[in-house]
Amino acid sequence: MTHDSLHRTPLSLLGLGAMGTALARAWLAAGHPVTVWNRTPARAEALAADGAVVADTAAQAVAANTLVVVCLLDDRSVGEVLDGTDLAGRDLVNLTTGTPAEARERAERSRRSGARYLDGGIMAVPPMIGVPESGAHVFYSGSRELLDRHGPTLGVVAGTTYVGADPGFAALHDVALLSAMYGMFAGIAHAFALIRKEDIDPVGFAPLLADWLVAMAPSVHDTAERLRSGDYTKDVVSTLAMQVAGTPTFLRTAEEQGVSTELLSPYFALMRRRLDGGGGAEDHTGVVDLLAR
């Protein structure tokens, strides 16, 4: 143990998949004493050369340090791994991807076990971990006191963003942002499919598409303001009625290009429902209410 590591918070890490391994290496590189455990021992042993202490069991790893970080496949795995461990007095930080309901239940189980709980949603891929300029960050929810206490340690691997005392909020923020990402991917896939069979270079088309998506991104602020105010018609330039009237062109174009409309049709159907319900003077904000019911 180096002199520097004596001044760093020791922690235990359960789970050494791609993300868990990246977390362990970042903490070790920063001088933190790290005890690791993994179901497949070879992955844990690979970190021993970097200075990690390898625990034989999950219970042994939990007992080694007050700060215990879990990064496993899913909530079921977390339950299986923590079952039989003594969590009393431990600060449990769960970085396993799960649902808001799972996080809330995990927080309650931790409380009953005598542990303090913090849930995290990692907004990064493994190569971004421990690289300050990468933009990696983690949403945290649950015990603010726990985040304040371990913020410097958790901040080694990625930026920290606290989103509320409700333990489910980190997972909710994580999934909400990723859902928007997949919606964007769907639009990108449809756009490229339209030009796929034409003499149009996708590499040349890409900057046009990227710039257009960037130009449209600020609309999220308009939607947020309208949701807050409840006024979906203020300062609307292109009304829902105008846009629904134009949707047949998108569908015919796809048909002409031999492209499936399965990515566009569900959203167009929601737009039509909102229009039929009297939302013609609005923008798209009312679709949120259709989805949330």
CSV table of C-alpha atoms in Angstrom, one decimal:
chain,number,residue,atom,x,y,z
A,1,MET,CA,0.0,0.0,0.0
A,2,THR,CA,1.4,3.4,-1.0
A,3,HIS,CA,1.6,6.4,1.2
A,4,ASP,CA,-1.0,8.1,-1.2
A,5,SER,CA,-3.4,5.2,-0.9
A,6,LEU,CA,-3.5,5.6,2.9
A,7,HIS,CA,-5.4,8.9,2.3
A,8,ARG,CA,-7.8,7.5,-0.2
A,9,THR,CA,-11.2,6.0,0.8
A,10,PRO,CA,-11.0,2.2,0.6
A,11,LEU,CA,-13.9,0.4,-1.1
A,12,SER,CA,-15.2,-2.9,-2.1
A,13,LEU,CA,-16.5,-3.6,-5.6
A,14,LEU,CA,-18.8,-6.5,-6.5
A,15,GLY,CA,-19.0,-7.3,-10.2
A,16,LEU,CA,-16.3,-7.2,-12.8
A,17,GLY,CA,-17.9,-7.1,-16.1
A,18,ALA,CA,-16.7,-4.6,-18.7
A,19,MET,CA,-18.0,-1.7,-16.6
A,20,GLY,CA,-17.0,-3.0,-13.2
A,21,THR,CA,-13.5,-3.7,-14.4
A,22,ALA,CA,-13.3,-0.1,-15.8
A,23,LEU,CA,-14.5,1.2,-12.4
A,24,ALA,CA,-11.9,-0.9,-10.5
A,25,ARG,CA,-9.0,0.2,-12.7
A,26,ALA,CA,-10.0,3.9,-12.3
A,27,TRP,CA,-10.1,3.7,-8.5
A,28,LEU,CA,-6.9,1.7,-8.3
A,29,ALA,CA,-5.1,4.2,-10.6
A,30,ALA,CA,-6.2,7.0,-8.3
A,31,GLY,CA,-4.7,5.3,-5.3
A,32,HIS,CA,-7.8,3.9,-3.7
A,33,PRO,CA,-7.5,0.5,-1.9
A,34,VAL,CA,-10.0,-1.7,-3.7
A,35,THR,CA,-11.3,-5.1,-2.7
A,36,VAL,CA,-12.9,-6.9,-5.6
A,37,TRP,CA,-15.1,-9.9,-6.0
A,38,ASN,CA,-16.6,-11.5,-9.1
A,39,ARG,CA,-18.5,-14.8,-9.8
A,40,THR,CA,-15.8,-15.7,-12.3
A,41,PRO,CA,-12.6,-15.5,-10.2
A,42,ALA,CA,-10.3,-15.0,-13.2
A,43,ARG,CA,-11.6,-11.5,-13.8
A,44,ALA,CA,-10.9,-10.6,-10.2
A,45,GLU,CA,-7.4,-12.1,-10.3
A,46,ALA,CA,-6.6,-10.1,-13.4
A,47,LEU,CA,-6.9,-6.9,-11.2
A,48,ALA,CA,-4.6,-8.2,-8.5
A,49,ALA,CA,-1.5,-7.1,-10.5
A,50,ASP,CA,-2.9,-3.6,-10.3
A,51,GLY,CA,-3.1,-3.8,-6.5
A,52,ALA,CA,-6.6,-5.0,-5.9
A,53,VAL,CA,-7.3,-7.3,-3.0
A,54,VAL,CA,-9.3,-10.3,-4.3
A,55,ALA,CA,-12.0,-11.6,-1.9
A,56,ASP,CA,-13.0,-15.2,-2.1
A,57,THR,CA,-16.7,-14.5,-1.5
A,58,ALA,CA,-19.1,-11.6,-1.8
A,59,ALA,CA,-19.6,-11.7,2.0
A,60,GLN,CA,-15.9,-11.3,2.5
A,61,ALA,CA,-15.8,-8.3,0.1
A,62,VAL,CA,-18.7,-6.6,1.9
A,63,ALA,CA,-17.1,-7.1,5.2
A,64,ALA,CA,-13.8,-5.6,4.1
A,65,ASN,CA,-14.9,-1.9,3.7
A,66,THR,CA,-17.7,0.4,4.7
A,67,LEU,CA,-18.1,1.7,1.1
A,68,VAL,CA,-19.5,-1.1,-1.0
A,69,VAL,CA,-20.2,-0.6,-4.7
A,70,VAL,CA,-22.2,-3.1,-6.7
A,71,CYS,CA,-22.1,-3.2,-10.5
A,72,LEU,CA,-23.8,-6.4,-11.8
A,73,LEU,CA,-25.9,-7.6,-14.6
A,74,ASP,CA,-29.4,-6.8,-13.2
A,75,ASP,CA,-31.3,-6.4,-10.0
A,76,ARG,CA,-31.9,-10.1,-9.7
A,77,SER,CA,-28.1,-10.6,-9.7
A,78,VAL,CA,-27.7,-8.0,-7.0
A,79,GLY,CA,-30.2,-9.8,-4.8
A,80,GLU,CA,-28.5,-13.2,-5.3
A,81,VAL,CA,-25.0,-11.7,-4.6
A,82,LEU,CA,-26.0,-9.7,-1.5
A,83,ASP,CA,-28.1,-12.5,0.0
A,84,GLY,CA,-26.2,-13.8,3.0
A,85,THR,CA,-23.9,-10.8,3.3
A,86,ASP,CA,-23.9,-8.6,6.4
A,87,LEU,CA,-24.8,-5.1,5.2
A,88,ALA,CA,-25.2,-3.6,8.6
A,89,GLY,CA,-23.4,-0.3,8.8
A,90,ARG,CA,-22.4,-0.4,5.2
A,91,ASP,CA,-22.7,2.4,2.6
A,92,LEU,CA,-24.2,0.6,-0.4
A,93,VAL,CA,-23.9,2.3,-3.8
A,94,ASN,CA,-25.7,0.3,-6.5
A,95,LEU,CA,-24.5,1.1,-10.0
A,96,THR,CA,-26.4,-1.8,-11.6
A,97,THR,CA,-28.8,-0.8,-14.4
A,98,GLY,CA,-32.4,-1.4,-13.3
A,99,THR,CA,-35.9,0.1,-13.1
A,100,PRO,CA,-37.1,2.8,-10.7
A,101,ALA,CA,-39.2,0.3,-8.8
A,102,GLU,CA,-36.3,-2.1,-8.4
A,103,ALA,CA,-34.2,0.7,-7.0
A,104,ARG,CA,-36.9,1.7,-4.5
A,105,GLU,CA,-37.3,-1.9,-3.4
A,106,ARG,CA,-33.5,-2.3,-3.1
A,107,ALA,CA,-33.3,0.8,-1.0
A,108,GLU,CA,-35.9,-0.5,1.4
A,109,ARG,CA,-34.2,-3.9,1.6
A,110,SER,CA,-30.9,-2.2,2.4
A,111,ARG,CA,-32.6,-0.1,5.1
A,112,ARG,CA,-34.0,-3.2,6.7
A,113,SER,CA,-30.5,-4.7,6.6
A,114,GLY,CA,-29.0,-1.7,8.4
A,115,ALA,CA,-27.3,-0.2,5.3
A,116,ARG,CA,-27.4,3.3,3.9
A,117,TYR,CA,-28.3,3.3,0.1
A,118,LEU,CA,-27.5,5.3,-2.9
A,119,ASP,CA,-28.6,4.3,-6.4
A,120,GLY,CA,-26.7,5.2,-9.6
A,121,GLY,CA,-27.4,5.3,-13.3
A,122,ILE,CA,-24.2,5.4,-15.3
A,123,MET,CA,-24.3,7.6,-18.4
A,124,ALA,CA,-21.1,6.3,-20.0
A,125,VAL,CA,-19.5,3.3,-21.7
A,126,PRO,CA,-16.5,1.6,-20.1
A,127,PRO,CA,-13.8,3.5,-22.1
A,128,MET,CA,-15.1,6.8,-20.7
A,129,ILE,CA,-14.7,5.8,-17.1
A,130,GLY,CA,-11.9,7.6,-15.2
A,131,VAL,CA,-11.3,10.0,-18.1
A,132,PRO,CA,-12.3,13.5,-16.9
A,133,GLU,CA,-12.7,15.0,-20.4
A,134,SER,CA,-14.9,12.1,-21.6
A,135,GLY,CA,-18.1,13.7,-20.2
A,136,ALA,CA,-19.0,10.5,-18.3
A,137,HIS,CA,-21.3,11.1,-15.4
A,138,VAL,CA,-23.6,9.1,-13.1
A,139,PHE,CA,-27.0,10.1,-11.9
A,140,TYR,CA,-27.4,9.4,-8.1
A,141,SER,CA,-30.6,9.3,-6.0
A,142,GLY,CA,-31.3,8.2,-2.5
A,143,SER,CA,-29.2,9.3,0.4
A,144,ARG,CA,-27.8,12.8,-0.3
A,145,GLU,CA,-25.6,12.4,2.9
A,146,LEU,CA,-24.0,9.3,1.3
A,147,LEU,CA,-23.2,11.2,-1.9
A,148,ASP,CA,-21.7,14.1,0.0
A,149,ARG,CA,-19.6,11.7,2.1
A,150,HIS,CA,-18.3,9.7,-0.9
A,151,GLY,CA,-18.5,12.3,-3.6
A,152,PRO,CA,-14.7,12.6,-4.0
A,153,THR,CA,-14.4,8.9,-4.4
A,154,LEU,CA,-17.3,8.4,-6.7
A,155,GLY,CA,-16.2,11.4,-8.7
A,156,VAL,CA,-12.9,9.6,-9.6
A,157,VAL,CA,-14.7,7.4,-12.1
A,158,ALA,CA,-17.2,9.9,-13.5
A,159,GLY,CA,-19.0,13.1,-12.8
A,160,THR,CA,-21.8,13.0,-10.2
A,161,THR,CA,-25.2,14.4,-10.6
A,162,TYR,CA,-27.7,14.2,-7.7
A,163,VAL,CA,-31.4,13.9,-8.9
A,164,GLY,CA,-33.4,13.5,-5.7
A,165,ALA,CA,-34.1,11.6,-2.5
A,166,ASP,CA,-36.4,9.1,-4.2
A,167,PRO,CA,-34.1,6.1,-4.8
A,168,GLY,CA,-35.8,5.4,-8.2
A,169,PHE,CA,-35.0,8.8,-9.7
A,170,ALA,CA,-31.5,7.9,-10.9
A,171,ALA,CA,-32.8,4.9,-12.9
A,172,LEU,CA,-35.7,7.0,-14.2
A,173,HIS,CA,-33.3,9.7,-15.5
A,174,ASP,CA,-31.1,7.1,-17.0
A,175,VAL,CA,-33.8,5.3,-18.9
A,176,ALA,CA,-35.6,8.5,-19.9
A,177,LEU,CA,-32.4,9.8,-21.6
A,178,LEU,CA,-31.6,6.5,-23.2
A,179,SER,CA,-35.1,6.2,-24.5
A,180,ALA,CA,-34.8,9.5,-26.2
A,181,MET,CA,-31.5,8.3,-27.6
A,182,TYR,CA,-33.1,5.2,-29.1
A,183,GLY,CA,-35.9,7.4,-30.6
A,184,MET,CA,-33.2,9.4,-32.2
A,185,PHE,CA,-31.5,6.3,-33.5
A,186,ALA,CA,-34.9,5.2,-35.0
A,187,GLY,CA,-35.1,8.5,-36.9
A,188,ILE,CA,-31.6,8.2,-38.1
A,189,ALA,CA,-32.2,4.6,-39.3
A,190,HIS,CA,-35.3,5.7,-41.3
A,191,ALA,CA,-33.4,8.7,-42.8
A,192,PHE,CA,-30.6,6.5,-44.0
A,193,ALA,CA,-33.0,3.8,-45.3
A,194,LEU,CA,-34.7,6.4,-47.5
A,195,ILE,CA,-31.5,7.2,-49.3
A,196,ARG,CA,-30.0,3.7,-49.1
A,197,LYS,CA,-30.8,2.6,-52.7
A,198,GLU,CA,-30.0,5.9,-54.3
A,199,ASP,CA,-26.8,7.4,-55.7
A,200,ILE,CA,-26.4,9.4,-52.5
A,201,ASP,CA,-23.2,9.0,-50.5
A,202,PRO,CA,-24.2,8.3,-46.9
A,203,VAL,CA,-21.0,9.8,-45.7
A,204,GLY,CA,-21.8,13.0,-47.5
A,205,PHE,CA,-25.4,12.9,-46.2
A,206,ALA,CA,-24.3,12.4,-42.6
A,207,PRO,CA,-23.3,16.0,-41.9
A,208,LEU,CA,-26.6,17.3,-43.1
A,209,LEU,CA,-28.4,14.9,-40.9
A,210,ALA,CA,-26.3,15.6,-37.9
A,211,ASP,CA,-26.6,19.4,-38.3
A,212,TRP,CA,-30.4,19.0,-38.6
A,213,LEU,CA,-30.7,17.0,-35.4
A,214,VAL,CA,-28.6,19.6,-33.5
A,215,ALA,CA,-30.8,22.3,-34.9
A,216,MET,CA,-33.9,20.5,-33.6
A,217,ALA,CA,-32.5,19.6,-30.2
A,218,PRO,CA,-33.5,22.9,-28.5
A,219,SER,CA,-37.1,22.0,-29.0
A,220,VAL,CA,-36.9,19.9,-25.8
A,221,HIS,CA,-36.8,23.2,-23.9
A,222,ASP,CA,-40.0,24.4,-25.6
A,223,THR,CA,-41.7,21.1,-24.7
A,224,ALA,CA,-40.5,21.4,-21.1
A,225,GLU,CA,-41.8,24.9,-20.7
A,226,ARG,CA,-45.2,24.0,-22.2
A,227,LEU,CA,-45.5,21.0,-19.9
A,228,ARG,CA,-44.8,23.2,-16.9
A,229,SER,CA,-47.2,25.9,-18.0
A,230,GLY,CA,-49.9,23.7,-19.3
A,231,ASP,CA,-50.2,26.0,-22.4
A,232,TYR,CA,-49.5,23.9,-25.5
A,233,THR,CA,-50.3,26.6,-28.0
A,234,LYS,CA,-48.1,29.5,-26.9
A,235,ASP,CA,-45.7,30.6,-29.7
A,236,VAL,CA,-46.4,27.6,-31.8
A,237,VAL,CA,-45.2,28.2,-35.4
A,238,SER,CA,-46.0,24.8,-37.0
A,239,THR,CA,-49.2,23.5,-35.5
A,240,LEU,CA,-50.2,19.9,-35.1
A,241,ALA,CA,-52.9,20.3,-37.7
A,242,MET,CA,-50.3,21.5,-40.3
A,243,GLN,CA,-48.0,18.7,-39.5
A,244,VAL,CA,-50.6,16.0,-39.5
A,245,ALA,CA,-51.7,17.2,-43.0
A,246,GLY,CA,-48.1,16.7,-44.2
A,247,THR,CA,-47.6,13.1,-42.8
A,248,PRO,CA,-49.0,11.4,-45.9
A,249,THR,CA,-46.1,12.7,-47.9
A,250,PHE,CA,-43.6,11.0,-45.5
A,251,LEU,CA,-45.5,7.7,-45.8
A,252,ARG,CA,-45.8,7.9,-49.6
A,253,THR,CA,-42.1,8.7,-49.9
A,254,ALA,CA,-41.2,5.7,-47.8
A,255,GLU,CA,-43.4,3.5,-50.0
A,256,GLU,CA,-41.8,4.8,-53.1
A,257,GLN,CA,-38.4,4.1,-51.7
A,258,GLY,CA,-39.3,0.7,-50.6
A,259,VAL,CA,-38.8,1.6,-46.9
A,260,SER,CA,-41.0,0.3,-44.1
A,261,THR,CA,-43.0,2.9,-42.2
A,262,GLU,CA,-42.9,0.9,-38.9
A,263,LEU,CA,-40.7,3.5,-37.2
A,264,LEU,CA,-42.8,6.5,-38.2
A,265,SER,CA,-46.4,5.2,-38.2
A,266,PRO,CA,-46.8,4.8,-34.5
A,267,TYR,CA,-45.8,8.4,-33.8
A,268,PHE,CA,-48.0,9.7,-36.7
A,269,ALA,CA,-50.9,7.8,-35.2
A,270,LEU,CA,-50.4,9.5,-31.9
A,271,MET,CA,-50.3,12.9,-33.6
A,272,ARG,CA,-53.6,12.1,-35.4
A,273,ARG,CA,-55.2,11.0,-32.1
A,274,ARG,CA,-54.2,14.3,-30.5
A,275,LEU,CA,-55.5,16.3,-33.4
A,276,ASP,CA,-58.8,14.4,-33.3
A,277,GLY,CA,-59.0,15.2,-29.6
A,278,GLY,CA,-58.9,19.0,-30.4
A,279,GLY,CA,-55.2,19.7,-30.3
A,280,GLY,CA,-54.9,21.1,-33.8
A,281,ALA,CA,-53.5,24.5,-32.5
A,282,GLU,CA,-50.8,22.8,-30.4
A,283,ASP,CA,-47.4,21.6,-31.2
A,284,HIS,CA,-46.3,18.0,-30.3
A,285,THR,CA,-46.4,18.4,-26.6
A,286,GLY,CA,-49.8,16.9,-26.2
A,287,VAL,CA,-48.4,13.5,-27.3
A,288,VAL,CA,-46.6,13.3,-24.0
A,289,ASP,CA,-50.0,13.3,-22.2
A,290,LEU,CA,-51.3,10.5,-24.6
A,291,LEU,CA,-48.3,8.4,-23.7
A,292,ALA,CA,-48.5,9.1,-19.9
A,293,ARG,CA,-52.1,8.0,-19.5
